[in-house]
Amino acid sequence: MHRDVLRGRPGPRDLPRAAAHLPLVGAGRLPLADGPGRPAVPARPAPGEAGKVVTAVSSGILDAAQQVFEQYGARRANVEDVAKVAGISRSTLYRAYPTKEALLQAVLDREIDVFFDQLDTLASDLPPRQAVIECFTAGIALTREIPLLARLVETEPEIITGVGGSPHSSTVLGSAHRVAQTLRRSGATMPEHELHVVAELMLRIAYTYMLNPLGSVDMTDDVQVRAYAERYLASLVY
């Protein structure tokens, strides 16, 4: 399933780069936490709320940086190329992003934000276990179709490993929190801590398969991915 099908928008280079946001349909299944033992249903984040609020200049910088990183990879890319594509001076770029590493992290953060916006939209109006199946299947496919991620996984996997490898990675923990919120809005009633543990577990499984998709299950085959999610992951959520 291509990311633009889920997004319902033009291709990945069109601006603004944000997923479509649909009204929350499934939140009515759970009451708000107005009594003991009732899990709160998190409000759906406003467009771009999970990511950094950027000015028109910094948004243009990120668009240019993404284009350069996709074309050359992280190692070969340089800030001079980014400044040239963005139509700004190097000093302007450095004021916004002092290092190439900070620039790459900002681009990745934006891609991750869009990625989870799409999955959150996909999960709307689905019960929690079905949301697990659909989002895991679509998520695995999307990681292959996002040009920057596909480029890094193929040529510079150590960068992806570095982003998620730390046991206290803010990227992993923040992403797990978003997964947990999506499942809660889909109707999950399990305790909050348990929901976060399961969300992180599923995220780390997906992360491992993103780096190495071939094994007992071929994670490049949507049919096998769906069967895997249905058999092993969906039952973890209630």
Coordinates of N, CA and C in Angstrom, one line a residue, residues 19-236:
A19 N 0.1 14.6 6.8 CA -1.0 13.6 6.4 C -2.3 14.2 6.6
A20 N -3.3 13.6 5.9 CA -4.7 14.1 6.1 C -5.2 13.8 7.5
H21 N -5.9 14.7 8.0 CA -6.4 14.4 9.4 C -7.9 14.3 9.3
L22 N -8.5 13.2 9.7 CA -9.9 13.0 9.7 C -10.5 13.1 11.1
P23 N -11.7 13.5 11.2 CA -12.3 13.6 12.5 C -12.3 12.2 13.2
L24 N -12.1 12.3 14.5 CA -12.0 11.0 15.3 C -13.4 10.4 15.3
V25 N -13.4 9.1 14.8 CA -14.7 8.4 14.7 C -14.9 7.5 15.9
G26 N -13.7 6.8 16.3 CA -13.8 5.7 17.2 C -13.8 6.1 18.7
A27 N -13.5 7.4 19.0 CA -13.3 7.8 20.4 C -14.6 7.5 21.2
G28 N -15.7 7.5 20.6 CA -16.9 7.4 21.4 C -17.1 6.1 22.0
R29 N -16.2 5.1 21.7 CA -16.4 3.8 22.3 C -16.0 3.7 23.8
L30 N -15.2 4.7 24.2 CA -14.7 4.7 25.6 C -15.1 6.0 26.2
P31 N -15.5 6.0 27.5 CA -15.8 7.2 28.2 C -14.5 7.9 28.6
L32 N -14.5 9.2 28.8 CA -13.4 9.9 29.4 C -13.2 9.4 30.8
A33 N -12.0 9.7 31.3 CA -11.6 9.2 32.6 C -12.3 10.0 33.7
D34 N -13.6 9.8 33.9 CA -14.3 10.6 34.9 C -14.6 9.7 36.1
G35 N -14.0 8.6 36.2 CA -14.2 7.7 37.3 C -13.1 6.8 37.5
P36 N -12.9 6.2 38.7 CA -11.8 5.3 38.9 C -11.8 4.1 37.9
G37 N -10.6 3.8 37.4 CA -10.5 2.6 36.6 C -10.8 2.8 35.2
R38 N -11.2 4.0 34.8 CA -11.6 4.3 33.4 C -10.4 4.9 32.7
P39 N -9.9 4.3 31.6 CA -8.8 4.9 30.9 C -9.3 6.1 30.1
A40 N -8.5 7.2 30.1 CA -8.8 8.3 29.4 C -8.5 8.1 27.9
V41 N -9.4 8.6 27.1 CA -9.2 8.6 25.6 C -8.4 9.8 25.2
P42 N -7.2 9.7 24.7 CA -6.5 10.9 24.4 C -7.1 11.6 23.2
A43 N -7.1 13.0 23.2 CA -7.6 13.7 22.1 C -6.7 13.5 20.9
R44 N -7.3 13.5 19.7 CA -6.5 13.4 18.5 C -5.6 14.6 18.4
P45 N -4.3 14.4 18.1 CA -3.4 15.6 18.0 C -3.8 16.5 16.8
A46 N -3.6 17.8 17.0 CA -3.9 18.7 15.8 C -2.8 18.5 14.8
P47 N -3.1 18.8 13.6 CA -2.1 18.6 12.5 C -0.7 19.3 12.9
G48 N 0.4 18.4 12.9 CA 1.7 18.9 13.1 C 2.0 19.1 14.6
E49 N 1.1 18.8 15.5 CA 1.3 19.1 16.9 C 2.4 18.2 17.5
A50 N 2.5 16.9 17.0 CA 3.5 16.0 17.5 C 4.9 16.4 17.0
G51 N 5.0 17.2 16.0 CA 6.3 17.6 15.4 C 6.7 19.0 15.8
K52 N 7.8 19.4 15.4 CA 8.3 20.7 15.7 C 7.6 21.8 14.9
V53 N 7.1 22.9 15.6 CA 6.5 23.9 14.8 C 7.6 24.7 14.1
V54 N 7.4 24.8 12.8 CA 8.5 25.4 12.0 C 8.0 26.6 11.2
T55 N 8.9 27.5 11.0 CA 8.6 28.7 10.2 C 8.6 28.3 8.7
A56 N 8.2 29.2 7.8 CA 8.3 28.9 6.4 C 9.7 28.7 6.0
V57 N 10.7 29.4 6.6 CA 12.1 29.2 6.2 C 12.6 27.8 6.6
S58 N 12.3 27.4 7.9 CA 12.8 26.1 8.3 C 12.1 25.0 7.6
S59 N 10.8 25.2 7.3 CA 10.1 24.1 6.5 C 10.8 24.0 5.1
G60 N 11.2 25.1 4.5 CA 11.9 25.0 3.2 C 13.2 24.4 3.4
I61 N 13.9 24.6 4.5 CA 15.2 24.0 4.7 C 15.0 22.5 4.8
L62 N 14.0 22.0 5.5 CA 13.8 20.6 5.7 C 13.4 19.9 4.4
D63 N 12.6 20.6 3.6 CA 12.3 20.1 2.2 C 13.6 19.9 1.4
A64 N 14.4 20.9 1.4 CA 15.7 20.9 0.7 C 16.6 19.8 1.2
A65 N 16.7 19.7 2.5 CA 17.5 18.7 3.1 C 17.1 17.3 2.8
Q66 N 15.8 17.1 2.8 CA 15.2 15.8 2.5 C 15.6 15.4 1.1
Q67 N 15.5 16.4 0.2 CA 15.8 16.1 -1.2 C 17.3 15.7 -1.4
V68 N 18.2 16.4 -0.7 CA 19.6 16.2 -0.8 C 19.9 14.8 -0.1
F69 N 19.4 14.6 1.1 CA 19.6 13.3 1.8 C 19.1 12.1 0.9
E70 N 18.0 12.3 0.3 CA 17.5 11.2 -0.5 C 18.4 10.9 -1.8
Q71 N 18.9 12.0 -2.3 CA 19.7 11.9 -3.5 C 21.2 11.3 -3.2
Y72 N 21.8 11.8 -2.1 CA 23.2 11.5 -1.9 C 23.4 10.6 -0.7
G73 N 22.4 10.4 0.2 CA 22.6 9.7 1.4 C 23.1 10.6 2.5
A74 N 23.2 10.2 3.7 CA 23.5 11.1 4.8 C 25.0 11.4 4.8
R75 N 25.9 10.4 4.5 CA 27.3 10.6 4.5 C 27.8 11.6 3.4
R76 N 27.3 11.5 2.2 CA 27.7 12.3 1.1 C 27.1 13.6 1.0
A77 N 25.9 13.8 1.7 CA 25.2 15.0 1.6 C 26.0 16.1 2.4
N78 N 26.0 17.3 1.9 CA 26.6 18.4 2.7 C 25.7 19.6 2.8
V79 N 26.0 20.4 3.8 CA 25.1 21.6 4.1 C 25.1 22.6 2.9
E80 N 26.2 22.7 2.2 CA 26.2 23.6 1.1 C 25.2 23.3 0.0
D81 N 25.0 22.0 -0.2 CA 24.0 21.6 -1.2 C 22.6 21.9 -0.7
V82 N 22.4 21.7 0.6 CA 21.1 22.0 1.2 C 20.8 23.5 1.1
A83 N 21.7 24.3 1.4 CA 21.5 25.7 1.3 C 21.2 26.2 -0.1
K84 N 21.9 25.6 -1.0 CA 21.7 25.9 -2.4 C 20.3 25.6 -2.9
V85 N 19.9 24.3 -2.6 CA 18.6 23.9 -3.0 C 17.5 24.7 -2.3
A86 N 17.7 25.1 -1.0 CA 16.7 25.9 -0.3 C 16.7 27.4 -0.7
G87 N 17.8 27.8 -1.4 CA 17.9 29.2 -1.8 C 18.2 30.1 -0.7
I88 N 19.0 29.7 0.3 CA 19.4 30.5 1.4 C 20.9 30.5 1.6
S89 N 21.4 31.3 2.5 CA 22.8 31.3 2.8 C 23.1 30.2 3.8
R90 N 24.4 29.8 3.8 CA 24.8 28.8 4.8 C 24.6 29.3 6.2
S91 N 24.8 30.6 6.4 CA 24.7 31.1 7.8 C 23.2 31.0 8.2
T92 N 22.3 31.3 7.3 CA 20.9 31.1 7.7 C 20.6 29.6 8.0
L93 N 21.1 28.7 7.3 CA 20.9 27.3 7.5 C 21.5 26.9 8.9
Y94 N 22.7 27.4 9.2 CA 23.4 27.0 10.4 C 22.7 27.6 11.6
R95 N 22.1 28.8 11.5 CA 21.3 29.3 12.6 C 20.1 28.4 13.0
A96 N 19.5 27.8 12.0 CA 18.4 26.9 12.2 C 18.8 25.6 12.7
Y97 N 19.9 25.0 12.0 CA 20.3 23.7 12.3 C 21.9 23.7 12.3
P98 N 22.5 23.7 13.5 CA 23.9 24.0 13.6 C 24.8 22.9 13.0
T99 N 24.3 21.7 12.9 CA 25.1 20.6 12.3 C 24.3 19.8 11.3
K100 N 25.0 19.0 10.5 CA 24.3 18.1 9.6 C 23.5 17.1 10.3
E101 N 24.0 16.6 11.5 CA 23.3 15.6 12.2 C 22.0 16.1 12.8
A102 N 22.0 17.4 13.2 CA 20.8 18.0 13.7 C 19.8 18.1 12.6
L103 N 20.3 18.5 11.4 CA 19.4 18.6 10.2 C 18.8 17.3 9.8
L104 N 19.6 16.2 9.8 CA 19.1 14.9 9.5 C 18.1 14.4 10.5
Q105 N 18.3 14.7 11.8 CA 17.4 14.3 12.8 C 16.0 15.0 12.6
A106 N 16.1 16.3 12.3 CA 14.9 17.0 12.1 C 14.1 16.5 10.9
V107 N 14.8 16.1 9.8 CA 14.1 15.6 8.7 C 13.4 14.2 9.1
L108 N 14.2 13.4 9.8 CA 13.7 12.1 10.2 C 12.5 12.3 11.1
D109 N 12.6 13.2 12.1 CA 11.4 13.5 13.0 C 10.2 13.8 12.2
R110 N 10.3 14.7 11.2 CA 9.2 15.1 10.4 C 8.6 13.9 9.6
E111 N 9.4 13.0 9.1 CA 9.0 11.9 8.4 C 8.2 10.9 9.3
I112 N 8.8 10.7 10.5 CA 8.2 9.9 11.5 C 6.8 10.4 11.9
D113 N 6.7 11.7 12.1 CA 5.5 12.4 12.4 C 4.4 12.1 11.4
V114 N 4.7 12.3 10.1 CA 3.8 12.1 9.0 C 3.4 10.6 9.0
F115 N 4.4 9.7 9.2 CA 4.2 8.3 9.2 C 3.1 7.9 10.2
F116 N 3.2 8.4 11.4 CA 2.2 8.0 12.4 C 0.9 8.7 12.3
D117 N 0.9 9.9 11.6 CA -0.3 10.6 11.3 C -1.2 9.7 10.4
Q118 N -0.5 9.1 9.4 CA -1.2 8.2 8.4 C -1.7 7.0 9.1
L119 N -0.9 6.4 10.0 CA -1.4 5.2 10.7 C -2.6 5.5 11.6
D120 N -2.5 6.7 12.2 CA -3.6 7.1 13.1 C -4.9 7.3 12.3
T121 N -4.8 7.8 11.1 CA -5.9 8.0 10.3 C -6.5 6.6 9.8
L122 N -5.6 5.7 9.5 CA -6.0 4.4 9.1 C -6.7 3.7 10.2
A123 N -6.3 3.9 11.4 CA -6.9 3.2 12.6 C -8.3 3.7 13.0
S124 N -8.6 4.9 12.4 CA -9.9 5.5 12.8 C -11.1 4.6 12.5
D125 N -12.0 4.4 13.5 CA -13.2 3.6 13.3 C -12.9 2.1 13.2
L126 N -11.7 1.7 13.6 CA -11.4 0.3 13.7 C -11.3 -0.1 15.2
P127 N -11.8 -1.3 15.5 CA -11.6 -1.8 16.9 C -10.1 -2.1 17.1
P128 N -9.6 -2.1 18.4 CA -8.2 -2.1 18.6 C -7.4 -3.3 18.0
R129 N -7.9 -4.5 18.0 CA -7.2 -5.6 17.4 C -7.1 -5.5 15.9
Q130 N -8.2 -5.0 15.3 CA -8.1 -4.8 13.8 C -7.2 -3.7 13.5
A131 N -7.1 -2.7 14.4 CA -6.2 -1.5 14.1 C -4.8 -2.0 14.2
V132 N -4.5 -3.0 15.1 CA -3.1 -3.5 15.1 C -2.8 -4.2 13.8
I133 N -3.7 -5.0 13.3 CA -3.4 -5.7 12.0 C -3.2 -4.8 10.9
E134 N -4.1 -3.8 10.7 CA -4.1 -2.9 9.6 C -2.8 -2.0 9.7
C135 N -2.6 -1.5 10.9 CA -1.5 -0.5 11.0 C -0.1 -1.2 10.9
F136 N 0.0 -2.4 11.4 CA 1.3 -3.1 11.3 C 1.6 -3.4 9.9
T137 N 0.5 -3.9 9.2 CA 0.7 -4.3 7.8 C 1.1 -3.0 6.9
A138 N 0.3 -2.0 7.1 CA 0.6 -0.8 6.3 C 1.9 -0.1 6.7
G139 N 2.2 -0.2 8.0 CA 3.4 0.4 8.5 C 4.7 -0.2 7.9
I140 N 4.7 -1.5 7.9 CA 5.8 -2.2 7.3 C 6.0 -1.9 5.9
A141 N 4.9 -1.8 5.1 CA 4.9 -1.4 3.7 C 5.4 0.0 3.5
L142 N 4.9 0.9 4.4 CA 5.3 2.3 4.2 C 6.8 2.5 4.5
T143 N 7.4 1.8 5.4 CA 8.8 2.0 5.6 C 9.7 1.7 4.4
R144 N 9.1 0.9 3.5 CA 9.9 0.6 2.2 C 9.6 1.7 1.2
E145 N 8.5 2.4 1.4 CA 8.1 3.4 0.3 C 8.4 4.8 0.6
I146 N 8.9 5.1 1.9 CA 9.4 6.4 2.2 C 10.8 6.5 1.7
P147 N 11.0 7.4 0.7 CA 12.3 7.3 0.0 C 13.5 7.5 0.9
L148 N 13.5 8.4 1.9 CA 14.6 8.6 2.8 C 14.9 7.4 3.6
L149 N 13.8 6.8 4.2 CA 14.0 5.6 5.0 C 14.6 4.5 4.2
A150 N 14.0 4.3 3.0 CA 14.5 3.2 2.2 C 15.9 3.4 1.8
R151 N 16.4 4.6 1.5 CA 17.7 4.9 1.2 C 18.7 4.6 2.4
L152 N 18.3 5.1 3.6 CA 19.2 4.8 4.7 C 19.2 3.4 5.1
V153 N 18.1 2.7 5.0 CA 18.1 1.2 5.4 C 19.0 0.5 4.4
E154 N 19.0 0.9 3.2 CA 19.8 0.1 2.2 C 21.2 0.4 2.2
T155 N 21.6 1.7 2.4 CA 23.0 2.1 2.2 C 23.7 2.5 3.5
E156 N 22.9 3.0 4.5 CA 23.5 3.4 5.8 C 22.6 3.0 7.0
P157 N 22.5 1.7 7.1 CA 21.6 1.2 8.2 C 22.0 1.6 9.6
E158 N 23.3 1.9 9.8 CA 23.8 2.2 11.1 C 23.2 3.5 11.6
I159 N 22.7 4.4 10.7 CA 22.1 5.6 11.1 C 20.7 5.3 11.7
I160 N 20.0 4.4 11.0 CA 18.7 4.0 11.6 C 18.9 3.2 12.9
T161 N 19.9 2.4 13.0 CA 20.2 1.7 14.2 C 20.5 2.7 15.3
G162 N 21.3 3.7 15.0 CA 21.6 4.7 16.0 C 20.4 5.5 16.5
V163 N 19.4 5.7 15.7 CA 18.2 6.4 16.1 C 17.4 5.6 17.1
G164 N 17.3 4.3 16.8 CA 16.4 3.5 17.6 C 17.2 2.6 18.6
G165 N 18.5 2.5 18.5 CA 19.2 1.5 19.3 C 19.4 1.8 20.8
S166 N 19.3 3.0 21.2 CA 19.4 3.4 22.6 C 18.2 2.9 23.4
P167 N 18.4 2.3 24.6 CA 17.3 1.8 25.4 C 16.4 3.0 25.8
H168 N 16.9 4.2 25.8 CA 16.1 5.4 26.2 C 15.9 6.3 25.0
S169 N 15.9 5.8 23.8 CA 15.7 6.6 22.6 C 14.4 7.4 22.7
S170 N 14.5 8.7 22.6 CA 13.3 9.5 22.6 C 12.5 9.2 21.3
T171 N 13.1 8.9 20.2 CA 12.4 8.5 19.0 C 11.5 7.3 19.3
V172 N 12.1 6.3 19.8 CA 11.4 5.0 20.1 C 10.3 5.2 21.1
L173 N 10.6 5.9 22.2 CA 9.6 6.1 23.3 C 8.5 7.0 22.9
G174 N 8.9 8.1 22.1 CA 7.8 9.0 21.6 C 6.9 8.3 20.6
S175 N 7.5 7.4 19.8 CA 6.7 6.7 18.8 C 5.8 5.7 19.5
A176 N 6.3 5.0 20.5 CA 5.5 4.1 21.3 C 4.3 4.8 21.9
H177 N 4.5 6.0 22.4 CA 3.5 6.8 23.0 C 2.4 7.1 22.0
R178 N 2.8 7.4 20.8 CA 1.8 7.6 19.7 C 1.0 6.4 19.4
V179 N 1.7 5.2 19.3 CA 1.0 4.0 19.0 C 0.0 3.7 20.1
A180 N 0.4 3.9 21.4 CA -0.5 3.7 22.5 C -1.7 4.6 22.4
Q181 N -1.5 5.8 22.1 CA -2.7 6.7 22.0 C -3.6 6.3 20.9
T182 N -3.1 5.9 19.7 CA -3.9 5.4 18.6 C -4.7 4.2 19.0
L183 N -4.1 3.3 19.7 CA -4.9 2.1 20.2 C -5.9 2.5 21.2
R184 N -5.6 3.4 22.1 CA -6.6 3.9 23.1 C -7.8 4.5 22.4
R185 N -7.6 5.3 21.4 CA -8.7 5.9 20.6 C -9.5 4.9 19.9
S186 N -8.8 3.7 19.5 CA -9.5 2.7 18.8 C -10.4 1.8 19.8
G187 N -10.2 2.1 21.1 CA -11.1 1.4 22.0 C -10.4 0.4 23.0
A188 N -9.0 0.4 23.0 CA -8.3 -0.4 24.0 C -8.6 0.0 25.4
T189 N -8.8 -1.0 26.3 CA -9.2 -0.7 27.6 C -8.2 -1.2 28.6
M190 N -7.1 -1.8 28.2 CA -6.0 -2.3 29.1 C -5.4 -1.2 29.8
P191 N -4.8 -1.5 31.0 CA -4.1 -0.4 31.8 C -3.1 0.3 31.0
E192 N -2.9 1.6 31.4 CA -2.0 2.5 30.6 C -0.6 2.0 30.5
H193 N 0.0 1.5 31.6 CA 1.4 1.0 31.5 C 1.5 -0.2 30.6
E194 N 0.5 -1.1 30.7 CA 0.6 -2.3 29.9 C 0.4 -2.0 28.4
L195 N -0.5 -1.0 28.1 CA -0.7 -0.6 26.8 C 0.6 0.0 26.2
H196 N 1.3 0.8 27.0 CA 2.6 1.4 26.5 C 3.7 0.3 26.3
V197 N 3.7 -0.7 27.1 CA 4.7 -1.8 27.0 C 4.4 -2.6 25.7
V198 N 3.1 -2.9 25.4 CA 2.8 -3.6 24.2 C 3.0 -2.7 23.0
A199 N 2.7 -1.5 23.1 CA 3.0 -0.6 21.9 C 4.5 -0.5 21.6
E200 N 5.3 -0.4 22.6 CA 6.7 -0.4 22.4 C 7.2 -1.7 21.8
L201 N 6.7 -2.8 22.3 CA 7.1 -4.2 21.8 C 6.8 -4.3 20.3
M202 N 5.6 -3.9 19.9 CA 5.2 -4.0 18.5 C 6.1 -3.1 17.7
L203 N 6.4 -1.9 18.2 CA 7.2 -0.9 17.5 C 8.6 -1.5 17.3
R204 N 9.2 -2.1 18.3 CA 10.5 -2.7 18.2 C 10.5 -3.9 17.3
I205 N 9.5 -4.7 17.2 CA 9.4 -5.8 16.3 C 9.4 -5.2 14.9
A206 N 8.6 -4.2 14.6 CA 8.5 -3.6 13.3 C 9.9 -3.0 12.9
Y207 N 10.5 -2.4 13.9 CA 11.8 -1.7 13.6 C 12.9 -2.8 13.2
T208 N 12.8 -3.9 13.9 CA 13.8 -5.0 13.5 C 13.5 -5.5 12.1
Y209 N 12.2 -5.7 11.8 CA 11.9 -6.2 10.4 C 12.2 -5.2 9.4
M210 N 12.1 -3.9 9.7 CA 12.4 -2.9 8.8 C 13.9 -3.0 8.3
L211 N 14.8 -3.3 9.3 CA 16.2 -3.4 9.0 C 16.5 -4.7 8.3
N212 N 15.8 -5.8 8.6 CA 16.1 -7.1 8.0 C 14.7 -7.8 7.8
P213 N 14.1 -7.6 6.6 CA 12.8 -8.1 6.4 C 12.6 -9.6 6.1
L214 N 13.7 -10.2 5.8 CA 13.7 -11.6 5.4 C 14.1 -12.6 6.5
G215 N 13.2 -13.6 6.7 CA 13.5 -14.6 7.7 C 12.4 -15.7 7.6
S216 N 11.9 -16.2 8.7 CA 10.9 -17.2 8.7 C 9.6 -16.6 8.0
V217 N 9.4 -15.3 8.2 CA 8.3 -14.6 7.6 C 8.9 -13.6 6.6
D218 N 8.4 -13.5 5.4 CA 8.9 -12.6 4.4 C 8.1 -11.3 4.6
M219 N 8.7 -10.3 5.3 CA 8.1 -9.0 5.6 C 7.9 -8.1 4.4
T220 N 8.3 -8.6 3.2 CA 8.1 -7.8 2.0 C 6.7 -8.2 1.3
D221 N 6.1 -9.3 1.9 CA 4.9 -9.8 1.4 C 3.7 -9.4 2.3
D222 N 2.9 -8.5 1.8 CA 1.8 -8.0 2.7 C 0.9 -9.1 3.2
V223 N 0.7 -10.2 2.5 CA -0.2 -11.3 3.0 C 0.5 -11.9 4.2
Q224 N 1.7 -12.2 4.1 CA 2.4 -12.8 5.3 C 2.5 -11.8 6.4
V225 N 2.7 -10.6 6.2 CA 2.8 -9.6 7.3 C 1.4 -9.5 8.0
R226 N 0.3 -9.5 7.2 CA -1.0 -9.4 7.8 C -1.3 -10.7 8.7
A227 N -0.9 -11.8 8.1 CA -1.1 -13.1 8.9 C -0.3 -13.1 10.2
Y228 N 0.9 -12.6 10.1 CA 1.8 -12.5 11.3 C 1.2 -11.6 12.3
A229 N 0.7 -10.4 11.9 CA 0.1 -9.5 12.9 C -1.2 -10.0 13.5
E230 N -2.0 -10.7 12.7 CA -3.2 -11.3 13.2 C -3.0 -12.4 14.2
R231 N -2.0 -13.2 13.9 CA -1.7 -14.4 14.8 C -0.9 -14.0 16.1
Y232 N 0.0 -13.1 15.9 CA 1.0 -12.9 17.0 C 0.8 -11.6 17.8
L233 N 0.3 -10.6 17.1 CA 0.3 -9.3 17.7 C -1.1 -8.8 18.2
A234 N -2.1 -9.1 17.4 CA -3.4 -8.5 17.7 C -3.9 -8.9 19.1
S235 N -3.7 -10.2 19.5 CA -4.2 -10.7 20.7 C -3.5 -10.0 21.9
L236 N -2.4 -9.3 21.7 CA -1.8 -8.6 22.8 C -2.5 -7.4 23.3

